C-alpha positions as a Python dict, from the first residue, in 0.01 Angstrom:
ca = {
    (1, 'M'): (0, 0, 0),
    (2, 'I'): (-309, -177, 135),
    (3, 'A'): (-559, -23, 376),
    (4, 'I'): (-792, -253, 569),
    (5, 'A'): (-1119, -130, 718),
    (6, 'L'): (-1401, -308, 898),
    (7, 'L'): (-1738, -190, 763),
    (8, 'S'): (-2071, -328, 888),
    (9, 'G'): (-1916, -659, 989),
    (10, 'A'): (-1751, -714, 648),
    (11, 'L'): (-1379, -702, 587),
    (12, 'T'): (-1310, -472, 291),
    (13, 'I'): (-958, -451, 145),
    (14, 'N'): (-874, -139, -52),
    (15, 'S'): (-550, -113, -246),
    (16, 'Q'): (-401, 124, -500),
    (17, 'N'): (-321, -187, -700),
    (18, 'M'): (-667, -348, -666),
    (19, 'N'): (-992, -225, -812),
    (20, 'T'): (-1215, -483, -641),
    (21, 'N'): (-1345, -523, -289),
    (22, 'T'): (-1339, -868, -133),
    (23, 'N'): (-1594, -955, 134),
    (24, 'V'): (-1458, -1244, 337),
    (25, 'S'): (-1686, -1218, 638),
    (26, 'L'): (-1857, -1552, 571),
    (27, 'A'): (-1714, -1861, 404),
    (28, 'P'): (-1917, -2021, 126),
    (29, 'V'): (-2104, -2342, 197),
    (30, 'E'): (-1922, -2627, 27),
    (31, 'E'): (-2122, -2867, -187),
    (32, 'L'): (-2084, -3197, -7),
    (33, 'A'): (-2149, -3550, -129),
    (34, 'L'): (-2437, -3655, 97),
    (35, 'A'): (-2614, -3988, 122),
    (36, 'H'): (-2988, -3931, 99),
    (37, 'E'): (-3098, -4289, 155),
    (38, 'W'): (-3162, -4397, 514),
    (39, 'D'): (-2827, -4535, 632),
    (40, 'K'): (-2863, -4496, 1010),
    (41, 'V'): (-2801, -4773, 1263),
    (42, 'F'): (-3150, -4714, 1407),
    (43, 'P'): (-3490, -4744, 1237),
    (44, 'E'): (-3658, -4445, 1075),
    (45, 'S'): (-3949, -4296, 1268),
    (46, 'D'): (-4285, -4237, 1103),
    (47, 'K'): (-4355, -3953, 1348),
    (48, 'V'): (-4102, -3707, 1207),
    (49, 'N'): (-3987, -3570, 873),
    (50, 'H'): (-3618, -3601, 789),
    (51, 'R'): (-3384, -3423, 549),
    (52, 'K'): (-3015, -3339, 507),
    (53, 'V'): (-2891, -2985, 566),
    (54, 'T'): (-2553, -2810, 556),
    (55, 'F'): (-2411, -2500, 722),
    (56, 'V'): (-2070, -2335, 763),
    (57, 'N'): (-1877, -2269, 1081),
    (58, 'R'): (-1660, -1971, 1173),
    (59, 'Y'): (-1350, -2147, 1040),
    (60, 'G'): (-1503, -2201, 698),
    (61, 'V'): (-1575, -2573, 739),
    (62, 'T'): (-1907, -2689, 596),
    (63, 'L'): (-2093, -2919, 834),
    (64, 'A'): (-2345, -3184, 733),
    (65, 'A'): (-2646, -3262, 948),
    (66, 'D'): (-2967, -3460, 956),
    (67, 'M'): (-3268, -3246, 1042),
    (68, 'Y'): (-3565, -3406, 1218),
    (69, 'I'): (-3895, -3215, 1226),
    (70, 'P'): (-4199, -3340, 1417),
    (71, 'K'): (-4504, -3402, 1202),
    (72, 'H'): (-4833, -3220, 1261),
    (73, 'V'): (-4673, -2941, 1467),
    (74, 'D'): (-4723, -2577, 1368),
    (75, 'G'): (-4555, -2252, 1463),
    (76, 'K'): (-4200, -2176, 1565),
    (77, 'L'): (-4042, -2467, 1745),
    (78, 'Q'): (-3783, -2515, 2015),
    (79, 'A'): (-3467, -2647, 1853),
    (80, 'I'): (-3181, -2872, 1968),
    (81, 'A'): (-2845, -2946, 1803),
    (82, 'V'): (-2696, -3287, 1886),
    (83, 'S'): (-2351, -3437, 1834),
    (84, 'G'): (-2134, -3723, 1960),
    (85, 'P'): (-2006, -3957, 2076),
    (86, 'F'): (-1643, -3859, 2020),
    (87, 'G'): (-1535, -4043, 1706),
    (88, 'A'): (-1890, -4133, 1600),
    (89, 'V'): (-2108, -3998, 1318),
    (90, 'K'): (-2461, -3863, 1302),
    (91, 'E'): (-2594, -4195, 1174),
    (92, 'Q'): (-2520, -4345, 1515),
    (93, 'S'): (-2614, -4229, 1866),
    (94, 'S'): (-2660, -3856, 1797),
    (95, 'G'): (-2914, -3927, 1524),
    (96, 'L'): (-3108, -4154, 1757),
    (97, 'Y'): (-3120, -3878, 2021),
    (98, 'A'): (-3225, -3620, 1762),
    (99, 'Q'): (-3503, -3838, 1624),
    (100, 'Q'): (-3633, -3928, 1969),
    (101, 'L'): (-3646, -3562, 2072),
    (102, 'A'): (-3818, -3469, 1745),
    (103, 'E'): (-4085, -3726, 1829),
    (104, 'R'): (-4136, -3524, 2149),
    (105, 'G'): (-4196, -3198, 1961),
    (106, 'F'): (-3853, -3041, 1906),
    (107, 'L'): (-3693, -2951, 1577),
    (108, 'T'): (-3352, -3116, 1594),
    (109, 'I'): (-3033, -3159, 1397),
    (110, 'A'): (-2764, -3423, 1445),
    (111, 'F'): (-2440, -3304, 1286),
    (112, 'D'): (-2103, -3450, 1196),
    (113, 'P'): (-1819, -3248, 1349),
    (114, 'S'): (-1560, -3074, 1134),
    (115, 'F'): (-1329, -3309, 941),
    (116, 'T'): (-1546, -3616, 1007),
    (117, 'G'): (-1833, -3811, 853),
    (118, 'E'): (-2008, -3624, 574),
    (119, 'S'): (-1887, -3284, 695),
    (120, 'G'): (-1613, -3098, 513),
    (121, 'G'): (-1265, -2992, 616),
    (122, 'M'): (-920, -3123, 540),
    (123, 'P'): (-734, -3320, 654),
    (124, 'R'): (-981, -3584, 763),
    (125, 'R'): (-1033, -3715, 1117),
    (126, 'V'): (-880, -3422, 1302),
    (127, 'A'): (-1016, -3322, 1642),
    (128, 'S'): (-977, -2977, 1798),
    (129, 'P'): (-1104, -2846, 2133),
    (130, 'D'): (-1154, -2504, 1975),
    (131, 'I'): (-1300, -2595, 1636),
    (132, 'N'): (-1524, -2866, 1779),
    (133, 'T'): (-1662, -2623, 2038),
    (134, 'E'): (-1723, -2380, 1752),
    (135, 'D'): (-1917, -2652, 1567),
    (136, 'F'): (-2194, -2632, 1828),
    (137, 'S'): (-2213, -2253, 1797),
    (138, 'A'): (-2224, -2287, 1419),
    (139, 'A'): (-2523, -2520, 1463),
    (140, 'V'): (-2688, -2246, 1670),
    (141, 'D'): (-2612, -1995, 1393),
    (142, 'F'): (-2792, -2222, 1147),
    (143, 'L'): (-3090, -2300, 1366),
    (144, 'S'): (-3141, -1937, 1465),
    (145, 'V'): (-3227, -1834, 1107),
    (146, 'Q'): (-3462, -2121, 1025),
    (147, 'P'): (-3817, -1995, 964),
    (148, 'D'): (-3975, -2265, 1183),
    (149, 'V'): (-3738, -2216, 1480),
    (150, 'D'): (-3775, -1980, 1773),
    (151, 'A'): (-3425, -1830, 1789),
    (152, 'D'): (-3466, -1756, 2159),
    (153, 'R'): (-3530, -2124, 2242),
    (154, 'I'): (-3227, -2320, 2118),
    (155, 'G'): (-3048, -2589, 2316),
    (156, 'I'): (-2770, -2837, 2252),
    (157, 'L'): (-2699, -3195, 2350),
    (158, 'G'): (-2362, -3369, 2353),
    (159, 'I'): (-2294, -3739, 2401),
    (160, 'C'): (-1973, -3888, 2544),
    (161, 'G'): (-1678, -3661, 2456),
    (162, 'W'): (-1921, -3423, 2293),
    (163, 'G'): (-2098, -3384, 2629),
    (164, 'G'): (-1797, -3198, 2764),
    (165, 'I'): (-1760, -3006, 2439),
    (166, 'A'): (-2128, -2904, 2458),
    (167, 'L'): (-2081, -2766, 2810),
    (168, 'Q'): (-1774, -2574, 2697),
    (169, 'A'): (-1976, -2430, 2408),
    (170, 'A'): (-2252, -2325, 2647),
    (171, 'V'): (-2002, -2142, 2869),
    (172, 'N'): (-1891, -1944, 2565),
    (173, 'D'): (-2224, -1892, 2387),
    (174, 'P'): (-2518, -1742, 2584),
    (175, 'R'): (-2752, -1803, 2289),
    (176, 'I'): (-2755, -2164, 2409),
    (177, 'K'): (-3038, -2163, 2661),
    (178, 'A'): (-3017, -2525, 2781),
    (179, 'T'): (-2752, -2795, 2753),
    (180, 'V'): (-2766, -3171, 2810),
    (181, 'A'): (-2444, -3370, 2851),
    (182, 'S'): (-2514, -3743, 2830),
    (183, 'T'): (-2262, -4003, 2951),
    (184, 'M'): (-2001, -3728, 2919),
    (185, 'Y'): (-1623, -3726, 2895),
    (186, 'D'): (-1397, -3429, 2959),
    (187, 'M'): (-1166, -3490, 2662),
    (188, 'T'): (-902, -3245, 2786),
    (189, 'R'): (-880, -3420, 3122),
    (190, 'V'): (-867, -3776, 2992),
    (191, 'T'): (-611, -3685, 2726),
    (192, 'A'): (-379, -3503, 2964),
    (193, 'N'): (-430, -3719, 3274),
    (194, 'G'): (-531, -4061, 3144),
    (195, 'Y'): (-831, -4259, 3268),
    (196, 'F'): (-908, -4202, 3635),
    (197, 'D'): (-620, -3947, 3637),
    (198, 'S'): (-372, -4236, 3645),
    (199, 'E'): (-123, -4048, 3422),
    (200, 'N'): (-152, -3709, 3586),
    (201, 'N'): (216, -3618, 3597),
    (202, 'A'): (458, -3418, 3385),
    (203, 'A'): (674, -3714, 3286),
    (204, 'Q'): (387, -3907, 3126),
    (205, 'R'): (243, -3598, 2959),
    (206, 'N'): (583, -3510, 2816),
    (207, 'A'): (624, -3864, 2688),
    (208, 'K'): (292, -3836, 2505),
    (209, 'R'): (388, -3498, 2363),
    (210, 'A'): (720, -3635, 2243),
    (211, 'A'): (559, -3936, 2076),
    (212, 'M'): (298, -3727, 1895),
    (213, 'S'): (552, -3465, 1792),
    (214, 'A'): (773, -3737, 1647),
    (215, 'Q'): (470, -3868, 1459),
    (216, 'R'): (417, -3520, 1314),
    (217, 'T'): (764, -3537, 1162),
    (218, 'L'): (691, -3878, 1012),
    (219, 'D'): (353, -3766, 881),
    (220, 'Y'): (502, -3463, 708),
    (221, 'K'): (784, -3670, 562),
    (222, 'N'): (543, -3939, 438),
    (223, 'G'): (277, -3698, 316),
    (224, 'T'): (6, -3893, 499),
    (225, 'Y'): (-142, -3890, 848),
    (226, 'K'): (-115, -4203, 1054),
    (227, 'R'): (-445, -4309, 1207),
    (228, 'A'): (-460, -4402, 1573),
    (229, 'G'): (-702, -4689, 1516),
    (230, 'G'): (-1067, -4709, 1617),
    (231, 'V'): (-1207, -4938, 1884),
    (232, 'V'): (-969, -5230, 1923),
    (233, 'D'): (-1066, -5535, 1718),
    (234, 'P'): (-1030, -5820, 1787),
    (235, 'L'): (-1065, -5772, 2158),
    (236, 'P'): (-770, -5882, 2371),
    (237, 'A'): (-854, -6132, 2643),
    (238, 'D'): (-770, -5883, 2917),
    (239, 'A'): (-970, -5589, 2773),
    (240, 'P'): (-1145, -5380, 3041),
    (241, 'Q'): (-1523, -5408, 3049),
    (242, 'F'): (-1575, -5058, 2910),
    (243, 'V'): (-1360, -5145, 2606),
    (244, 'K'): (-1576, -5455, 2558),
    (245, 'D'): (-1880, -5227, 2575),
    (246, 'Y'): (-1735, -4999, 2307),
    (247, 'H'): (-1665, -5302, 2087),
    (248, 'A'): (-2021, -5426, 2134),
    (249, 'Y'): (-2149, -5095, 1997),
    (250, 'Y'): (-1903, -4979, 1731),
    (251, 'K'): (-1781, -5312, 1592),
    (252, 'T'): (-2108, -5505, 1563),
    (253, 'P'): (-2425, -5448, 1357),
    (254, 'R'): (-2574, -5276, 1662),
    (255, 'G'): (-2375, -4958, 1597),
    (256, 'F'): (-2117, -5010, 1321),
    (257, 'H'): (-2107, -4741, 1053),
    (258, 'P'): (-1845, -4721, 776),
    (259, 'R'): (-1798, -4343, 816),
    (260, 'S'): (-1739, -4370, 1192),
    (261, 'G'): (-1378, -4343, 1305),
    (262, 'N'): (-1453, -4553, 1611),
    (263, 'S'): (-1595, -4826, 1388),
    (264, 'T'): (-1299, -4813, 1148),
    (265, 'D'): (-945, -4669, 1177),
    (266, 'G'): (-995, -4384, 1422),
    (267, 'W'): (-862, -4030, 1453),
    (268, 'N'): (-535, -3905, 1315),
    (269, 'A'): (-271, -4009, 1567),
    (270, 'T'): (-169, -3647, 1637),
    (271, 'S'): (-524, -3526, 1707),
    (272, 'S'): (-473, -3547, 2083),
    (273, 'L'): (-197, -3282, 2083),
    (274, 'P'): (-416, -2973, 2137),
    (275, 'F'): (-618, -3147, 2409),
    (276, 'M'): (-296, -3188, 2609),
    (277, 'N'): (-259, -2810, 2648),
    (278, 'F'): (-626, -2706, 2666),
    (279, 'K'): (-842, -2729, 2975),
    (280, 'F'): (-1222, -2725, 2960),
    (281, 'F'): (-1442, -2566, 3227),
    (282, 'E'): (-1202, -2297, 3354),
    (283, 'Y'): (-1506, -2066, 3369),
    (284, 'A'): (-1774, -2327, 3436),
    (285, 'E'): (-1901, -2144, 3743),
    (286, 'E'): (-1989, -1848, 3519),
    (287, 'L'): (-2230, -2054, 3308),
    (288, 'E'): (-2573, -1901, 3366),
    (289, 'S'): (-2789, -2115, 3136),
    (290, 'A'): (-2949, -2444, 3233),
    (291, 'V'): (-2757, -2773, 3235),
    (292, 'L'): (-2859, -3135, 3275),
    (293, 'I'): (-2585, -3396, 3312),
    (294, 'V'): (-2709, -3752, 3256),
    (295, 'H'): (-2487, -4042, 3359),
    (296, 'G'): (-2515, -4409, 3439),
    (297, 'D'): (-2396, -4523, 3779),
    (298, 'K'): (-2217, -4821, 3622),
    (299, 'A'): (-2032, -4607, 3367),
    (300, 'H'): (-1653, -4597, 3381),
    (301, 'S'): (-1692, -4229, 3289),
    (302, 'Y'): (-1926, -4144, 3578),
    (303, 'Y'): (-1654, -3944, 3754),
    (304, 'F'): (-1642, -3696, 3463),
    (305, 'G'): (-2010, -3616, 3508),
    (306, 'K'): (-1997, -3588, 3886),
    (307, 'D'): (-1682, -3376, 3894),
    (308, 'T'): (-1803, -3143, 3620),
    (309, 'F'): (-2142, -3100, 3786),
    (310, 'A'): (-1963, -2993, 4105),
    (311, 'L'): (-1813, -2698, 3914),
    (312, 'L'): (-2151, -2558, 3809),
    (313, 'K'): (-2343, -2292, 4000),
    (314, 'G'): (-2713, -2208, 4014),
    (315, 'D'): (-3045, -2381, 4078),
    (316, 'N'): (-3093, -2448, 3704),
    (317, 'K'): (-2819, -2715, 3707),
    (318, 'Q'): (-2924, -3079, 3745),
    (319, 'M'): (-2750, -3417, 3762),
    (320, 'L'): (-2957, -3721, 3664),
    (321, 'T'): (-2806, -4059, 3752),
    (322, 'V'): (-2947, -4357, 3563),
    (323, 'N'): (-2941, -4666, 3781),
    (324, 'D'): (-2764, -4977, 3654),
    (325, 'A'): (-2657, -4807, 3328),
    (326, 'T'): (-2312, -4831, 3171),
    (327, 'H'): (-2147, -4568, 2951),
    (328, 'C'): (-2264, -4728, 2625),
    (329, 'D'): (-2614, -4800, 2756),
    (330, 'L'): (-2675, -4428, 2708),
    (331, 'Y'): (-2573, -4451, 2342),
    (332, 'D'): (-2879, -4642, 2223),
    (333, 'N'): (-3060, -4836, 2497),
    (334, 'L'): (-3414, -4699, 2482),
    (335, 'D'): (-3494, -4868, 2812),
    (336, 'K'): (-3214, -4674, 2983),
    (337, 'I'): (-3191, -4333, 2814),
    (338, 'P'): (-3431, -4099, 3002),
    (339, 'F'): (-3570, -3923, 2696),
    (340, 'D'): (-3889, -3808, 2869),
    (341, 'E'): (-3687, -3646, 3149),
    (342, 'I'): (-3454, -3485, 2895),
    (343, 'A'): (-3753, -3347, 2702),
    (344, 'A'): (-3907, -3215, 3025),
    (345, 'F'): (-3580, -3037, 3105),
    (346, 'Y'): (-3575, -2866, 2766),
    (347, 'N'): (-3943, -2773, 2791),
    (348, 'K'): (-3875, -2610, 3127),
    (349, 'Y'): (-3565, -2413, 3035),
    (350, 'L'): (-3604, -2329, 2666),
}
């Protein structure tokens, strides 16, 4: 007979057949193989200090991050956790954002999501609307206990698909005082409905579900997970402009990184399954903390930002449209990304 009791936040299992207590309230941090040389796709700044850090999420996955700390700044700092784009790694766009914001006085981390990059978790290259939302809250857990961070002034920033995930995390986690979503996707909407909602019907959704479910059977039989493929390469002659833009970032020296799924062989083919049955922003109007949505007016994804902004309530919600900017311009174009305006937003609301 086993009796289970919750004591002071720890799960203690008592049994007539067991003489030991097992505390399983927090998973151990896994020792990860981390690259400590500078292997980013952007140059290292001489205005900040940089180091690798790790932390564990609520599902027991150890996450790897780059921490950027501004030089010559004392006291407890405002902190920002950054991730994205969807299928990228911290050595790409998120690291650039984190370093730029650290130059403006914030302590920042850019992290690899669960199952990707240098972060832990098996199998590799799996996406989850729940676990990936949790990844942001785990970053807040970590930042809140750092001695040089003011735990009451923590924000997050998500790029591309991680913009929508960041907003979903903010709805769920009131410790997040300010959120920026840059060139955002709603991954649940685009997965279930297709681009521009062109597949928003039961027949097409059921066809996708059937194909991915059949792939599950094959994967289990084969003992391996089929990858969906990263950004298409070589480009077909009739590729849409936004696909050409993705190729110009992920498949060229501008943004290629060997740990990036978008640069290589992509997500597991069945990763889209949970996004088919999960809808972000059901409670978006209840989000009380500050939000800034940044989007280019030439971005194919602009409708995600506009439609999501329309769901938000309160005078602390802002939409910043960047003129003549495409989706991928806001990955790394320093002439287009409004870092000063983003920093001013955080300074106001953190």
